[in-house]
Coordinates of N, CA and C in Angstrom, one line a residue:
M344 N -31.5 -37.8 57.4 CA -32.2 -37.7 58.6 C -32.9 -38.9 59.0
A345 N -32.8 -39.4 60.2 CA -33.3 -40.7 60.6 C -34.9 -40.8 60.5
S346 N -35.5 -39.6 60.7 CA -37.0 -39.7 60.7 C -37.6 -40.0 59.4
Q347 N -36.8 -39.9 58.3 CA -37.3 -40.3 57.0 C -37.7 -41.8 56.9
H348 N -37.2 -42.6 57.8 CA -37.4 -44.0 57.8 C -38.7 -44.4 58.6
Y349 N -39.2 -43.4 59.3 CA -40.4 -43.6 60.2 C -41.7 -43.1 59.6
S350 N -42.8 -43.8 59.8 CA -44.1 -43.3 59.4 C -44.5 -42.1 60.2
D351 N -45.5 -41.4 59.6 CA -46.0 -40.2 60.3 C -46.6 -40.6 61.6
L352 N -47.3 -41.7 61.7 CA -48.0 -42.2 62.9 C -47.0 -42.5 63.9
L353 N -45.9 -43.2 63.6 CA -44.8 -43.5 64.5 C -44.2 -42.2 65.1
L354 N -43.9 -41.3 64.2 CA -43.3 -40.0 64.7 C -44.3 -39.3 65.6
E355 N -45.5 -39.3 65.2 CA -46.5 -38.6 66.1 C -46.6 -39.2 67.5
H356 N -46.6 -40.5 67.6 CA -46.7 -41.2 68.9 C -45.4 -41.0 69.7
S357 N -44.2 -40.9 69.0 CA -43.0 -40.8 69.7 C -42.8 -39.3 70.2
R358 N -43.2 -38.4 69.4 CA -43.1 -37.0 69.7 C -44.1 -36.5 70.7
H359 N -45.3 -37.1 70.7 CA -46.4 -36.7 71.5 C -47.1 -38.0 72.1
P360 N -46.3 -38.7 72.9 CA -46.8 -40.0 73.5 C -48.1 -39.8 74.3
R361 N -49.0 -40.7 74.2 CA -50.2 -40.7 75.0 C -50.1 -41.5 76.3
N362 N -50.8 -41.1 77.3 CA -50.9 -41.9 78.5 C -49.6 -42.2 79.2
V363 N -48.7 -41.3 79.2 CA -47.4 -41.4 79.9 C -47.6 -41.2 81.4
G364 N -47.0 -42.1 82.2 CA -47.0 -41.9 83.6 C -47.3 -43.3 84.3
S365 N -47.8 -43.2 85.4 CA -48.1 -44.4 86.2 C -49.4 -44.3 86.9
L366 N -49.9 -45.4 87.4 CA -51.1 -45.4 88.3 C -50.6 -45.8 89.7
A367 N -51.4 -45.3 90.7 CA -51.0 -45.6 92.1 C -50.9 -47.1 92.3
T368 N -49.7 -47.5 92.9 CA -49.6 -49.0 93.2 C -48.9 -49.0 94.6
P369 N -49.1 -50.1 95.3 CA -50.1 -51.1 95.0 C -51.5 -50.5 95.3
A370 N -52.5 -50.9 94.4 CA -53.8 -50.5 94.5 C -54.7 -51.6 94.0
P371 N -55.9 -51.8 94.6 CA -56.8 -52.8 94.1 C -57.1 -52.5 92.6
G372 N -57.0 -53.6 91.8 CA -57.4 -53.5 90.4 C -56.3 -52.9 89.5
V373 N -55.1 -52.6 90.0 CA -54.0 -52.1 89.2 C -53.0 -53.2 89.0
G374 N -52.7 -53.5 87.8 CA -51.7 -54.5 87.4 C -50.5 -53.8 86.7
V375 N -49.3 -54.2 87.0 CA -48.1 -53.6 86.4 C -47.3 -54.7 85.7
G376 N -46.9 -54.4 84.5 CA -46.0 -55.2 83.8 C -44.7 -54.4 83.5
R377 N -43.5 -55.0 83.8 CA -42.3 -54.3 83.5 C -41.4 -55.3 82.8
V378 N -40.9 -54.9 81.7 CA -40.1 -55.8 80.8 C -38.9 -55.1 80.3
G379 N -37.9 -55.8 79.9 CA -36.7 -55.2 79.3 C -35.7 -54.8 80.4
S380 N -34.6 -54.2 79.9 CA -33.6 -53.7 80.8 C -32.8 -52.6 80.2
Q381 N -32.2 -51.7 81.0 CA -31.4 -50.7 80.4 C -30.2 -51.2 79.6
E382 N -29.7 -52.4 80.0 CA -28.6 -53.0 79.4 C -29.0 -53.4 77.9
T383 N -30.2 -53.8 77.7 CA -30.6 -54.2 76.3 C -31.1 -53.0 75.5
G384 N -31.2 -51.8 76.2 CA -31.5 -50.6 75.5 C -33.0 -50.2 75.5
A385 N -33.8 -51.0 76.2 CA -35.2 -50.7 76.2 C -35.9 -51.3 77.5
V386 N -36.7 -50.5 78.1 CA -37.6 -50.9 79.2 C -39.0 -50.3 79.0
V387 N -40.0 -51.2 79.2 CA -41.3 -50.7 79.1 C -42.1 -51.2 80.4
Q388 N -42.7 -50.2 81.0 CA -43.5 -50.5 82.2 C -44.9 -50.0 81.9
L389 N -45.9 -50.9 82.1 CA -47.3 -50.7 81.7 C -48.1 -50.9 82.9
H390 N -49.0 -49.9 83.2 CA -50.0 -50.0 84.3 C -51.4 -50.1 83.7
L391 N -52.1 -51.1 84.2 CA -53.5 -51.3 83.8 C -54.4 -51.2 85.0
Q392 N -55.5 -50.5 84.9 CA -56.5 -50.5 86.0 C -57.8 -51.1 85.5
C393 N -58.2 -52.1 86.2 CA -59.5 -52.8 86.0 C -60.2 -52.8 87.4
P394 N -61.4 -52.3 87.4 CA -62.1 -52.3 88.7 C -62.2 -53.8 89.2
I395 N -62.1 -54.0 90.5 CA -62.2 -55.4 91.0 C -63.5 -56.0 90.6
G396 N -63.4 -57.3 90.2 CA -64.5 -58.0 89.7 C -64.9 -57.8 88.3
T397 N -64.1 -57.0 87.5 CA -64.4 -56.8 86.1 C -63.2 -57.2 85.3
Q398 N -63.3 -57.3 84.0 CA -62.2 -57.5 83.1 C -62.0 -56.3 82.2
R399 N -62.7 -55.2 82.4 CA -62.6 -54.1 81.5 C -61.5 -53.1 82.0
I400 N -60.6 -52.8 81.1 CA -59.5 -51.9 81.4 C -60.0 -50.4 81.3
E401 N -60.0 -49.8 82.4 CA -60.5 -48.4 82.4 C -59.5 -47.3 82.5
A402 N -58.2 -47.7 82.7 CA -57.1 -46.7 82.7 C -55.8 -47.4 82.3
V403 N -55.0 -46.8 81.5 CA -53.7 -47.3 81.1 C -52.7 -46.2 81.1
R404 N -51.5 -46.6 81.7 CA -50.3 -45.6 81.6 C -49.1 -46.4 81.3
F405 N -48.1 -45.7 80.7 CA -46.8 -46.4 80.5 C -45.7 -45.5 80.7
Q406 N -44.5 -46.1 81.0 CA -43.2 -45.4 81.1 C -42.3 -46.3 80.2
A407 N -41.5 -45.6 79.4 CA -40.6 -46.4 78.6 C -39.2 -45.7 78.4
Y408 N -38.2 -46.5 78.3 CA -36.9 -46.1 78.0 C -36.5 -46.9 76.8
G409 N -36.1 -46.2 75.7 CA -35.8 -46.9 74.5 C -35.8 -46.0 73.3
D410 N -35.8 -46.6 72.2 CA -35.7 -45.8 70.9 C -37.1 -45.2 70.5
T411 N -37.2 -44.5 69.5 CA -38.4 -43.9 69.0 C -39.5 -44.9 68.7
A412 N -39.1 -46.0 68.2 CA -40.1 -47.1 67.9 C -40.7 -47.7 69.1
T413 N -39.9 -47.9 70.2 CA -40.4 -48.4 71.4 C -41.4 -47.5 72.1
I414 N -41.1 -46.2 72.1 CA -42.0 -45.2 72.7 C -43.3 -45.1 72.0
A415 N -43.2 -45.1 70.6 CA -44.4 -45.0 69.8 C -45.3 -46.3 70.0
A416 N -44.6 -47.4 70.0 CA -45.4 -48.7 70.2 C -46.1 -48.7 71.5
A417 N -45.5 -48.3 72.6 CA -46.1 -48.2 73.9 C -47.2 -47.2 73.9
S418 N -47.0 -46.1 73.3 CA -48.1 -45.1 73.3 C -49.3 -45.6 72.5
L419 N -49.1 -46.1 71.3 CA -50.2 -46.6 70.6 C -51.0 -47.8 71.3
M420 N -50.2 -48.6 71.9 CA -50.8 -49.8 72.6 C -51.7 -49.2 73.7
T421 N -51.3 -48.2 74.4 CA -52.2 -47.7 75.5 C -53.5 -47.2 74.9
E422 N -53.5 -46.6 73.8 CA -54.8 -46.2 73.1 C -55.6 -47.4 72.8
W423 N -55.0 -48.5 72.3 CA -55.7 -49.7 71.9 C -56.3 -50.4 73.1
L424 N -55.6 -50.4 74.3 CA -56.0 -51.1 75.5 C -57.2 -50.5 76.2
H425 N -57.3 -49.2 76.1 CA -58.4 -48.5 76.9 C -59.8 -49.0 76.5
G426 N -60.5 -49.6 77.5 CA -61.9 -50.1 77.2 C -61.9 -51.5 76.8
K427 N -60.8 -52.1 76.6 CA -60.8 -53.6 76.2 C -60.9 -54.4 77.5
T428 N -61.3 -55.7 77.3 CA -61.3 -56.6 78.4 C -59.8 -57.2 78.4
L429 N -59.5 -57.9 79.6 CA -58.2 -58.4 79.7 C -58.0 -59.5 78.6
D430 N -59.0 -60.3 78.3 CA -58.8 -61.3 77.2 C -58.6 -60.6 75.8
E431 N -59.3 -59.5 75.6 CA -59.0 -58.7 74.3 C -57.6 -58.2 74.3
A432 N -57.2 -57.7 75.4 CA -55.8 -57.1 75.5 C -54.8 -58.2 75.1
L433 N -55.0 -59.4 75.5 CA -54.0 -60.5 75.2 C -54.0 -60.8 73.7
Q434 N -55.0 -60.4 73.0 CA -55.1 -60.7 71.6 C -54.3 -59.6 70.7
L435 N -53.9 -58.5 71.4 CA -53.2 -57.5 70.7 C -51.7 -58.0 70.6
T436 N -51.1 -57.8 69.4 CA -49.8 -58.3 69.2 C -48.8 -57.3 68.7
S437 N -47.5 -57.7 68.9 CA -46.4 -56.8 68.4 C -46.5 -56.7 66.8
S438 N -47.0 -57.7 66.2 CA -47.1 -57.6 64.7 C -48.1 -56.6 64.3
Q439 N -49.2 -56.4 65.1 CA -50.2 -55.4 64.8 C -49.6 -54.0 65.0
L440 N -48.7 -53.9 66.0 CA -48.1 -52.6 66.3 C -47.1 -52.3 65.1
V441 N -46.3 -53.3 64.7 CA -45.3 -53.1 63.6 C -46.0 -52.7 62.4
Q442 N -47.2 -53.3 62.1 CA -47.9 -53.0 60.9 C -48.5 -51.6 60.9
A443 N -49.2 -51.3 62.1 CA -49.8 -50.0 62.2 C -48.9 -48.8 62.2
L444 N -47.7 -49.0 62.8 CA -46.7 -47.9 62.9 C -45.7 -48.0 61.8
Q445 N -45.7 -49.0 61.0 CA -44.7 -49.3 59.9 C -43.3 -49.2 60.5
I446 N -43.1 -50.0 61.6 CA -41.8 -50.0 62.2 C -40.8 -50.8 61.3
P447 N -39.7 -50.2 61.1 CA -38.6 -50.9 60.3 C -38.2 -52.2 61.0
P448 N -37.8 -53.2 60.2 CA -37.4 -54.5 60.7 C -36.4 -54.4 61.8
A449 N -35.4 -53.5 61.7 CA -34.4 -53.4 62.7 C -34.9 -52.8 64.1
R450 N -36.1 -52.4 64.1 CA -36.6 -51.7 65.3 C -37.8 -52.4 66.0
V451 N -38.1 -53.7 65.5 CA -39.3 -54.4 66.0 C -39.2 -54.8 67.5
F452 N -38.0 -54.9 68.0 CA -37.8 -55.3 69.4 C -38.7 -54.6 70.4
G453 N -38.8 -53.3 70.2 CA -39.6 -52.5 71.1 C -41.1 -52.9 71.1
A454 N -41.6 -53.2 69.9 CA -43.0 -53.6 69.8 C -43.2 -55.0 70.5
M455 N -42.2 -55.8 70.4 CA -42.2 -57.1 71.1 C -42.2 -56.9 72.6
L456 N -41.4 -56.0 73.1 CA -41.4 -55.7 74.5 C -42.8 -55.2 75.0
V457 N -43.4 -54.3 74.2 CA -44.7 -53.8 74.6 C -45.7 -54.9 74.7
Q458 N -45.7 -55.9 73.8 CA -46.6 -57.0 73.9 C -46.3 -57.8 75.2
D459 N -45.1 -58.0 75.5 CA -44.7 -58.7 76.7 C -45.2 -57.9 78.0
A460 N -45.1 -56.6 77.9 CA -45.5 -55.8 79.0 C -47.0 -55.9 79.2
V461 N -47.8 -56.0 78.1 CA -49.2 -56.2 78.2 C -49.5 -57.6 78.9
R462 N -48.9 -58.6 78.5 CA -49.1 -59.9 79.1 C -48.8 -59.9 80.5
S463 N -47.7 -59.3 80.9 CA -47.2 -59.2 82.3 C -48.2 -58.5 83.1
A464 N -48.7 -57.3 82.6 CA -49.7 -56.5 83.4 C -51.0 -57.2 83.5
V465 N -51.5 -57.9 82.5 CA -52.7 -58.7 82.6 C -52.6 -59.8 83.7
A466 N -51.4 -60.5 83.6 CA -51.2 -61.5 84.6 C -51.2 -61.0 86.0
D467 N -50.6 -59.8 86.2 CA -50.5 -59.1 87.5 C -51.9 -58.8 88.0
C468 N -52.8 -58.2 87.0 CA -54.2 -57.9 87.4 C -54.9 -59.2 87.9
R469 N -54.7 -60.2 87.2 CA -55.4 -61.5 87.5 C -54.9 -62.1 88.8
Q470 N -53.6 -62.2 89.0 CA -53.0 -62.9 90.1 C -53.1 -62.1 91.4
H471 N -52.7 -60.9 91.4 CA -52.6 -60.1 92.6 C -53.8 -59.3 93.0
H472 N -54.7 -59.1 92.1 CA -55.8 -58.3 92.3 C -57.1 -59.0 92.2
R473 N -57.1 -60.3 92.0 CA -58.2 -61.1 91.9 C -59.3 -60.6 90.9
V474 N -58.9 -60.2 89.8 CA -59.8 -59.8 88.7 C -60.3 -61.2 88.1
N475 N -61.6 -61.3 88.0 CA -62.1 -62.6 87.4 C -61.6 -62.8 86.1
H476 N -61.4 -64.1 85.7 CA -61.0 -64.5 84.4 C -62.1 -65.3 83.7

């Protein structure tokens, strides 16, 4: 059975993902990062909400298409991001996700996509919504 290769935390986040969905866009203070493609087997879209003039993330949502590890990584990242500043968000890495979820080496691509989605969403917050840096 494939689940034998996955940690309990990874399975929990893939079976019961947190913060699934999206935030209203376009909207002031909402940044969106979308990375990956269905052709590569994984897509992650991440929405961050930071009130205008602040750097603190007050809401996070994600949508993902991909394997168990990708969905789990996106779910866990949303929990980590809530309440962080944009600068703190950029310090979170795919390596931290891989370690926390014990993602097998053959499945780390999804965690790397999640990190890229965070960077893209933070950049969108800063560029299009004039969140102070």
